[in-house]
Structure formats: structure tokens, C-alpha cells
Short mmCIF file of C-alpha atoms in Angstrom, two decimals:
data_model
loop_
_atom_site.label_atom_id
_atom_site.label_comp_id
_atom_site.label_asym_id
_atom_site.label_seq_id
_atom_site.Cartn_x
_atom_site.Cartn_y
_atom_site.Cartn_z
CA MET B 1488 -136.53 233.07 -9.07
CA GLU B 1489 -135.04 230.03 -11.08
CA ILE B 1490 -132.81 228.37 -8.78
CA ALA B 1491 -131.10 225.83 -11.30
CA PRO B 1492 -129.02 228.27 -13.34
CA PHE B 1493 -127.38 229.86 -10.19
CA TRP B 1494 -126.75 226.34 -8.53
CA CYS B 1495 -123.87 225.92 -10.94
CA LEU B 1496 -122.02 229.41 -10.45
CA LEU B 1497 -119.28 228.11 -7.88
CA PRO B 1498 -118.51 224.91 -9.24
CA MET B 1499 -118.41 225.86 -12.73
CA ALA B 1500 -116.01 228.79 -12.02
CA PHE B 1501 -113.93 226.53 -9.87
CA LEU B 1502 -113.60 223.89 -12.86
CA LEU B 1503 -112.70 226.78 -15.28
CA ASP B 1504 -109.93 227.53 -12.93
CA LEU B 1505 -108.65 224.08 -12.87
CA ILE B 1506 -108.63 223.80 -16.68
CA LEU B 1507 -107.65 227.16 -17.65
CA GLY B 1508 -105.62 228.66 -14.59
CA ASP B 1509 -104.25 232.10 -15.50
CA PRO B 1510 -102.69 232.01 -18.99
CA GLY B 1511 -100.91 235.15 -19.94
CA TRP B 1512 -103.03 235.75 -23.49
CA LEU B 1513 -106.44 235.89 -21.55
CA PRO B 1514 -107.59 239.34 -20.83
CA HIS B 1515 -107.63 239.25 -17.00
CA PRO B 1516 -109.56 241.95 -14.60
CA ILE B 1517 -107.11 241.61 -11.98
CA ARG B 1518 -104.39 242.73 -14.06
CA TRP B 1519 -107.00 245.71 -14.97
CA MET B 1520 -106.92 246.40 -11.14
CA GLY B 1521 -103.22 246.78 -10.92
CA GLU B 1522 -103.56 249.03 -13.84
CA TRP B 1523 -106.11 251.26 -12.43
CA ILE B 1524 -104.09 251.41 -9.10
CA GLN B 1525 -101.11 252.64 -10.73
CA ARG B 1526 -102.99 255.22 -12.78
CA TRP B 1527 -105.20 256.47 -9.94
CA GLU B 1528 -102.58 256.66 -7.27
CA PRO B 1529 -100.79 259.84 -8.37
CA TYR B 1530 -103.99 261.71 -8.72
CA PHE B 1531 -105.12 260.85 -5.23
CA ARG B 1532 -101.84 261.82 -3.66
CA ARG B 1533 -102.10 265.41 -5.19
CA PHE B 1534 -105.38 266.01 -3.08
CA ASN B 1535 -104.93 268.61 -0.10
CA PHE B 1536 -105.61 266.27 2.50
CA SER B 1537 -103.35 264.04 4.87
CA LEU B 1538 -101.75 260.99 3.16
CA THR B 1539 -103.78 258.90 5.39
CA ALA B 1540 -107.00 260.55 4.35
CA SER B 1541 -106.06 260.45 0.55
CA GLY B 1542 -105.09 257.15 0.93
CA CYS B 1543 -108.42 255.97 2.34
CA LEU B 1544 -110.46 257.99 -0.19
CA PHE B 1545 -108.24 256.34 -2.91
CA ALA B 1546 -108.82 252.79 -1.58
CA ILE B 1547 -112.62 253.20 -0.73
CA SER B 1548 -113.05 254.77 -4.39
CA LEU B 1549 -111.45 251.85 -6.04
CA VAL B 1550 -113.29 249.31 -3.92
CA ILE B 1551 -116.61 250.99 -4.40
CA GLY B 1552 -116.16 251.66 -8.01
CA THR B 1553 -115.21 247.88 -8.75
CA PHE B 1554 -118.43 246.60 -6.87
CA MET B 1555 -120.57 249.10 -8.96
CA ILE B 1556 -119.16 248.44 -12.45
CA THR B 1557 -119.22 244.78 -11.82
CA TRP B 1558 -123.04 245.14 -10.52
CA GLY B 1559 -123.73 247.47 -13.44
CA ILE B 1560 -122.39 244.97 -15.98
CA LEU B 1561 -124.26 242.18 -14.77
CA PHE B 1562 -127.73 244.26 -14.35
CA ILE B 1563 -127.30 245.28 -18.17
CA VAL B 1564 -126.61 241.54 -19.16
CA LYS B 1565 -129.46 240.14 -17.09
CA THR B 1566 -131.97 242.34 -18.87
CA ILE B 1567 -130.57 240.56 -21.93
CA HIS B 1568 -130.85 236.77 -20.99
CA LEU B 1569 -130.82 234.93 -17.71
CA TYR B 1570 -128.45 232.45 -19.02
CA LEU B 1571 -125.95 234.91 -20.28
CA TYR B 1572 -126.11 236.64 -17.04
CA VAL B 1573 -125.19 233.31 -15.38
CA ILE B 1574 -122.44 232.46 -17.73
CA ILE B 1575 -120.84 236.04 -17.13
CA GLN B 1576 -121.20 235.50 -13.17
CA ILE B 1577 -119.20 232.18 -13.78
CA ILE B 1578 -116.46 233.83 -15.57
CA PHE B 1579 -115.98 236.64 -13.26
CA ILE B 1580 -115.84 234.41 -10.36
CA TYR B 1581 -113.36 232.04 -12.29
CA TYR B 1582 -111.12 235.03 -12.74
CA THR B 1583 -110.88 235.47 -8.70
CA LEU B 1584 -109.68 231.80 -8.20
CA SER B 1585 -106.10 230.98 -8.39
CA VAL B 1586 -105.85 227.23 -7.46
CA LYS B 1587 -104.11 226.09 -10.71
CA SER B 1588 -101.68 229.07 -11.14
CA LEU B 1589 -100.76 228.68 -7.41
CA ARG B 1590 -99.93 224.87 -7.72
CA SER B 1591 -98.22 225.50 -11.11
CA ALA B 1592 -95.79 228.22 -9.50
CA ALA B 1593 -95.01 226.23 -6.52
CA MET B 1594 -94.29 222.85 -8.31
CA ASP B 1595 -92.21 225.06 -10.77
CA ILE B 1596 -89.99 225.96 -7.89
CA TYR B 1597 -90.00 222.54 -6.43
CA ARG B 1598 -88.79 220.98 -9.68
CA THR B 1599 -86.11 223.73 -10.10
CA LEU B 1600 -84.92 223.01 -6.63
CA LYS B 1601 -84.91 219.26 -7.18
CA CYS B 1602 -82.39 220.12 -10.28
CA GLY B 1603 -80.14 222.05 -7.80
CA LYS B 1604 -80.89 225.28 -9.48
CA LEU B 1605 -81.08 227.63 -6.38
CA GLN B 1606 -80.77 230.84 -8.27
CA GLU B 1607 -83.19 230.11 -10.67
CA ALA B 1608 -85.45 228.93 -7.89
CA LYS B 1609 -84.97 232.21 -6.45
CA HIS B 1610 -85.96 234.10 -9.32
CA LYS B 1611 -89.15 232.34 -9.51
CA LEU B 1612 -89.83 232.44 -6.07
CA SER B 1613 -89.65 236.44 -6.29
CA HIS B 1614 -92.66 236.21 -8.54
CA ILE B 1615 -95.00 234.99 -5.76
CA VAL B 1616 -93.65 236.54 -2.49
CA GLY B 1617 -92.88 240.21 -1.27
CA ARG B 1618 -89.55 239.45 0.54
CA ASP B 1619 -85.98 239.74 -0.69
CA VAL B 1620 -85.05 236.35 -2.41
CA GLU B 1621 -81.30 237.14 -2.60
CA PRO B 1622 -80.34 236.45 0.88
CA LEU B 1623 -82.35 233.05 1.15
CA ASP B 1624 -80.58 229.79 1.27
CA GLU B 1625 -82.45 226.75 -0.04
CA GLN B 1626 -84.19 226.25 2.99
CA GLY B 1627 -85.41 230.03 2.96
CA VAL B 1628 -86.86 229.36 -0.55
CA MET B 1629 -88.66 226.14 0.47
CA ARG B 1630 -90.11 228.03 3.31
CA GLY B 1631 -91.04 230.84 1.22
CA THR B 1632 -92.95 228.79 -1.07
CA VAL B 1633 -94.54 226.91 1.35
CA GLU B 1634 -95.64 229.79 3.12
CA SER B 1635 -96.78 231.12 -0.29
CA VAL B 1636 -99.11 228.40 -0.90
CA ALA B 1637 -100.55 228.55 2.62
CA GLU B 1638 -101.24 232.16 2.61
CA ASN B 1639 -102.56 232.54 -1.06
CA LEU B 1640 -104.88 229.58 -0.22
CA VAL B 1641 -106.85 232.29 1.56
CA ASP B 1642 -106.30 235.01 -0.82
CA GLY B 1643 -106.81 233.01 -4.26
CA VAL B 1644 -109.68 230.40 -2.98
CA VAL B 1645 -111.04 230.73 0.51
CA SER B 1646 -111.88 234.49 0.43
CA PRO B 1647 -112.92 234.58 -3.23
CA LEU B 1648 -115.32 231.48 -2.80
CA PHE B 1649 -116.43 233.07 0.55
CA PHE B 1650 -117.48 236.24 -1.19
CA ALA B 1651 -119.11 234.80 -4.10
CA ALA B 1652 -121.08 232.57 -1.74
CA VAL B 1653 -122.22 235.79 0.08
CA GLY B 1654 -122.56 238.18 -2.72
CA GLY B 1655 -121.86 236.56 -6.20
CA ALA B 1656 -119.46 237.89 -8.56
CA PRO B 1657 -119.76 241.84 -7.51
CA LEU B 1658 -118.72 240.96 -3.99
CA ALA B 1659 -115.87 238.26 -5.27
CA LEU B 1660 -114.36 240.70 -7.65
CA THR B 1661 -114.59 243.63 -4.83
CA TYR B 1662 -112.54 241.53 -2.42
CA LYS B 1663 -110.09 241.03 -5.17
CA MET B 1664 -109.70 244.77 -5.63
CA ILE B 1665 -109.25 244.93 -1.91
CA ASN B 1666 -106.68 242.35 -2.00
CA THR B 1667 -104.74 243.90 -5.01
CA LEU B 1668 -104.84 247.36 -3.28
CA ASP B 1669 -103.07 245.57 -0.37
CA SER B 1670 -100.31 243.86 -2.31
CA MET B 1671 -99.54 247.30 -4.13
CA VAL B 1672 -99.85 249.78 -1.77
CA GLY B 1673 -100.50 248.12 1.76
CA TYR B 1674 -96.73 248.32 2.72
CA LYS B 1675 -95.21 249.65 6.04
CA ASP B 1676 -92.29 251.59 4.06
CA GLU B 1677 -91.73 255.23 3.69
CA ARG B 1678 -93.98 255.85 0.76
CA TYR B 1679 -97.00 253.75 1.76
CA SER B 1680 -97.15 253.74 5.50
CA LYS B 1681 -99.64 256.34 5.60
CA PHE B 1682 -101.02 256.37 2.29
CA GLY B 1683 -101.84 252.45 2.22
CA ARG B 1684 -103.06 252.38 5.77
CA CYS B 1685 -106.51 252.11 4.68
CA ALA B 1686 -105.97 249.38 1.96
CA ALA B 1687 -104.00 247.16 4.30
CA ARG B 1688 -106.86 247.53 7.11
CA LEU B 1689 -109.45 246.80 4.42
CA ASP B 1690 -107.66 243.54 3.58
CA ASP B 1691 -107.36 242.56 7.30
CA VAL B 1692 -111.07 243.08 7.59
CA ALA B 1693 -112.10 241.25 4.44
CA ASN B 1694 -109.67 238.15 5.32
CA PHE B 1695 -110.67 237.99 8.92
CA ILE B 1696 -113.63 235.39 8.67
CA PRO B 1697 -111.71 233.31 5.89
CA ALA B 1698 -108.37 232.91 7.41
CA ARG B 1699 -109.96 231.42 10.50
CA LEU B 1700 -112.40 229.34 8.28
CA SER B 1701 -109.32 228.03 6.60
CA ILE B 1702 -108.25 226.46 9.90
CA LEU B 1703 -111.12 223.98 10.02
CA ILE B 1704 -110.82 223.62 6.02
CA ILE B 1705 -106.96 222.52 6.30
CA SER B 1706 -107.52 220.23 9.22
CA LEU B 1707 -110.27 218.27 7.52
CA ALA B 1708 -107.88 218.11 4.41
CA ALA B 1709 -105.02 216.78 6.46
CA ILE B 1710 -107.22 214.23 7.87
CA ILE B 1711 -108.15 212.98 4.35
CA MET B 1712 -104.40 212.99 3.46
CA LYS B 1713 -104.11 210.89 6.59
CA GLY B 1714 -102.38 213.43 8.11
CA PRO B 1715 -102.30 214.86 11.98
CA GLY B 1716 -105.34 216.73 11.52
CA ARG B 1717 -105.45 217.31 15.49
CA GLU B 1718 -101.91 218.57 15.29
CA THR B 1719 -102.88 220.91 12.43
CA PHE B 1720 -105.74 222.37 14.06
CA ILE B 1721 -104.19 222.79 17.55
CA THR B 1722 -100.89 224.40 16.00
CA ALA B 1723 -103.21 226.72 13.84
CA ILE B 1724 -105.02 228.07 16.99
CA ARG B 1725 -101.68 228.10 19.17
CA GLU B 1726 -99.50 229.77 16.78
CA GLY B 1727 -101.60 231.47 14.27
CA ARG B 1728 -100.90 234.95 15.86
CA ASN B 1729 -97.19 234.39 15.39
CA HIS B 1730 -97.25 236.61 12.13
CA ILE B 1731 -97.05 240.36 11.70
CA SER B 1732 -100.35 239.95 9.64
CA PRO B 1733 -103.47 239.25 11.88
CA ASN B 1734 -104.63 236.76 9.27
CA ALA B 1735 -101.74 235.28 7.14
CA GLY B 1736 -100.54 233.30 10.28
CA PHE B 1737 -103.52 231.02 10.61
CA PRO B 1738 -103.38 229.22 7.28
CA GLU B 1739 -99.29 229.15 7.56
CA ALA B 1740 -99.71 227.51 11.05
CA ALA B 1741 -101.95 225.26 10.06
CA PHE B 1742 -99.76 224.06 7.16
CA ALA B 1743 -97.00 223.81 9.70
CA GLY B 1744 -98.75 221.48 11.78
CA GLU B 1745 -99.85 219.06 9.13
CA LEU B 1746 -96.44 219.13 7.47
CA GLY B 1747 -94.46 219.01 10.51
CA VAL B 1748 -92.09 221.96 9.64
CA LYS B 1749 -90.97 225.12 11.04
CA LEU B 1750 -92.03 228.20 8.84
CA GLY B 1751 -91.70 231.83 9.44
CA GLY B 1752 -88.84 233.59 10.90
CA PRO B 1753 -86.79 236.76 10.09
CA ASN B 1754 -86.75 238.02 6.31
CA TYR B 1755 -85.52 240.85 4.61
CA TYR B 1756 -88.27 243.22 2.58
CA LYS B 1757 -86.70 245.95 0.65
CA GLY B 1758 -83.36 245.83 2.15
CA ASN B 1759 -84.78 245.95 5.37
CA LEU B 1760 -84.73 243.00 8.14
CA VAL B 1761 -88.12 242.20 9.63
CA ASN B 1762 -87.89 240.06 12.76
CA LYS B 1763 -90.86 237.93 12.27
CA PRO B 1764 -91.42 235.11 14.68
CA TYR B 1765 -91.17 231.60 13.94
CA ILE B 1766 -94.40 229.31 13.43
CA GLY B 1767 -94.10 225.75 14.56
CA ALA B 1768 -90.44 226.49 16.12
CA HIS B 1769 -90.98 222.82 17.84
CA LEU B 1770 -91.39 221.37 14.78
CA GLY B 1771 -88.85 219.64 11.89
CA ASP B 1772 -86.81 221.57 9.08
CA ILE B 1773 -88.17 221.75 5.83
CA GLU B 1774 -87.18 219.69 2.81
CA VAL B 1775 -88.06 220.15 -0.71
CA GLU B 1776 -90.72 217.23 -0.85
CA HIS B 1777 -92.67 219.48 1.64
CA ILE B 1778 -93.35 221.76 -1.31
CA ARG B 1779 -95.06 218.97 -3.30
CA GLN B 1780 -97.12 217.89 -0.03
CA ALA B 1781 -98.49 221.57 0.42
CA CYS B 1782 -99.52 221.61 -2.93
CA HIS B 1783 -101.56 218.46 -2.21
CA LEU B 1784 -102.84 219.98 0.85
CA MET B 1785 -103.85 223.32 -1.04
CA VAL B 1786 -105.78 221.53 -3.60
CA ILE B 1787 -107.85 219.17 -1.24
CA SER B 1788 -108.43 222.28 0.99
CA ALA B 1789 -109.75 224.00 -2.00
CA LEU B 1790 -111.93 221.27 -3.09
CA LEU B 1791 -113.41 221.14 0.49
CA CYS B 1792 -113.98 225.04 0.62
CA LEU B 1793 -115.80 224.83 -2.60
CA ILE B 1794 -118.06 222.04 -1.09
CA LEU B 1795 -118.70 223.91 1.97
CA CYS B 1796 -119.53 227.33 0.33
CA TRP B 1797 -121.52 225.30 -2.25
CA GLY B 1798 -123.45 223.62 -0.01
CA CYS B 1799 -124.43 226.71 1.99
CA VAL B 1800 -125.44 228.47 -1.23
CA THR B 1801 -127.55 225.54 -2.19
CA LEU B 1802 -129.32 225.20 1.27
CA PHE B 1803 -130.02 229.17 0.98
CA MET B 1804 -131.57 228.57 -2.64
CA LEU B 1805 -133.85 225.73 -1.59
CA SER B 1806 -134.81 227.61 1.55
CA ILE B 1807 -136.36 230.50 -0.39
#
């Protein structure tokens, strides 16, 4: 097998994301996934099974379907030309990344808060978090923004790069289907507590290794930023489980340790108060500048993750 064309997959996809981000005019498979989920959910709900079984069949069908469709497209393209196959893989992997869009969304909230427009900042925050934004004060908006940057570092960077390194574009896009399913049906409310249970568990399993890998990556990024790398690592290990999610707490705790701020705590979701524990309760209060610092930390962590995954892929290719 010719190694050279495949050597560039991850860095070229990452570069595309830094340049293009997620422009609204560009057709996007992740948006298509959301449409597929909405279209097929009512059909699977009509099955003569329990809601848990129907939801499991629903999630597994969409996940396997995503892998097979992606693999099939690439198989056909590969028979046409090797370099076209490489280009399509780069584009598919690019679609799974969200470094630029995540930074843009957070910095937009940062600038809005700097102008004293709290209500507008709440509206912008509502696009990137699942919590109710109306009850939030200014500190709540800041915490929500930093927590979103931390959690989405895993969902939008570490996990896609990890799965792309392991299985190329098919596995990376399959991960994004799992992640999209969780964001749309993986709730613990009356409508989805049973139907969305399998989707939520799939997401927990998929993010298990990347979330823990992010501790090391964020700690190294903190050292590069001349921050407290040791405190970042210790806080992540000690308080990463202070979260209702088995994975999201680890990157959030690492960010809390590096920034020296308290994150987490109670929030309202669809009108219901969820008493989540604080992460870094012994640390200081958050300030608006911490949003900008969190974005710097996220970008440097993303670059380190790229180097790590790219290096592993390169070593594997050279060994075969």
C-alpha cells in the first residue's frame, strides 16, 4: 500500500476545519444526521417492542447505517482513483471537527459579555448548551461557556481525531452519529428516559477513552501556556467524576484546574432543577477573561491531540 497519500489525512482535515469552520452555506453530514434522527424516530417508536428495545434498535440501526454508507461511498471512490479516495476521506474527517466553530461561538459570547449585553449573551449560549439559560446570571453564562468549550473539546476534537486515527473517515463519522444521537435523544426526561437510553450509553462508551486521554492533553497544553500543569492534572483526576456524565467531568475538571475557577453546580434543564456537584469548589470565581483563556487552552489542546493521533498513525504506517 502506498503510504504517502494517507499520511496527510488528519493534518489536512484539521487545517480545513481551521480555515472553513462550519459555514451555513456548506452541506454538512452532521446536519443530515440530525434530519435522519428526526425522520426515523417516529417510525421506530411504532414498533411493537418496549420503548427501551425500540430505542436500542433505532440507535444501533443509525450507527451501523452511518458506517456502512460511509464505507460504501469510499469503496466506490477508491475504485475510481486513490487520490480521490484520500480527498473524500479528508473532507469527511473535516466534517467531524469543530475547533474553529467552537472557538468562534465562545468568543462571540465573550465579546457580548464585555459589552454588558447579558440577555444577548444568554441567547448565544443557548445555541451551544442544553441547560435553560434564562435563570443564569453573568457568572452562570461564563461557567456555561467555559464548560461547553471543555466538553466539546472531547466531542468535537479529541474523539473524532481518535476514531479517525483508528478507523479513518467511516469510524469518525460513525462516532459523530453516536454523538448526535446522544445530543438529540439521550435525555433523562419523560420522553427519552427509555427510548434514548441506548443512545446515551453508546455515547458514554465511545467517549470513555478520549475523555480520559484529554486529561493528559489538557495538562500538557497548560504547561505550554505556562499554567499549572500539575494542578490541571490533579484536579481532573480528583474531581473528574463530580458530574452526572461519566465522561464530561474530566475535561471540565482539567479546565477548572488550569484556569483556577469553579465550574459545574446546579442548573435548570427544561424547567427542572438538576443538582450537579461543583467541580473545583475550592477554586476561585469565574471572570469573563477566563472564556478567552479557555479558548486558547482548547486550541492548543486540539493541536496537541492532532500531533498525538497523527504521530501514532504515522508510526503504524511505517511499521507495516
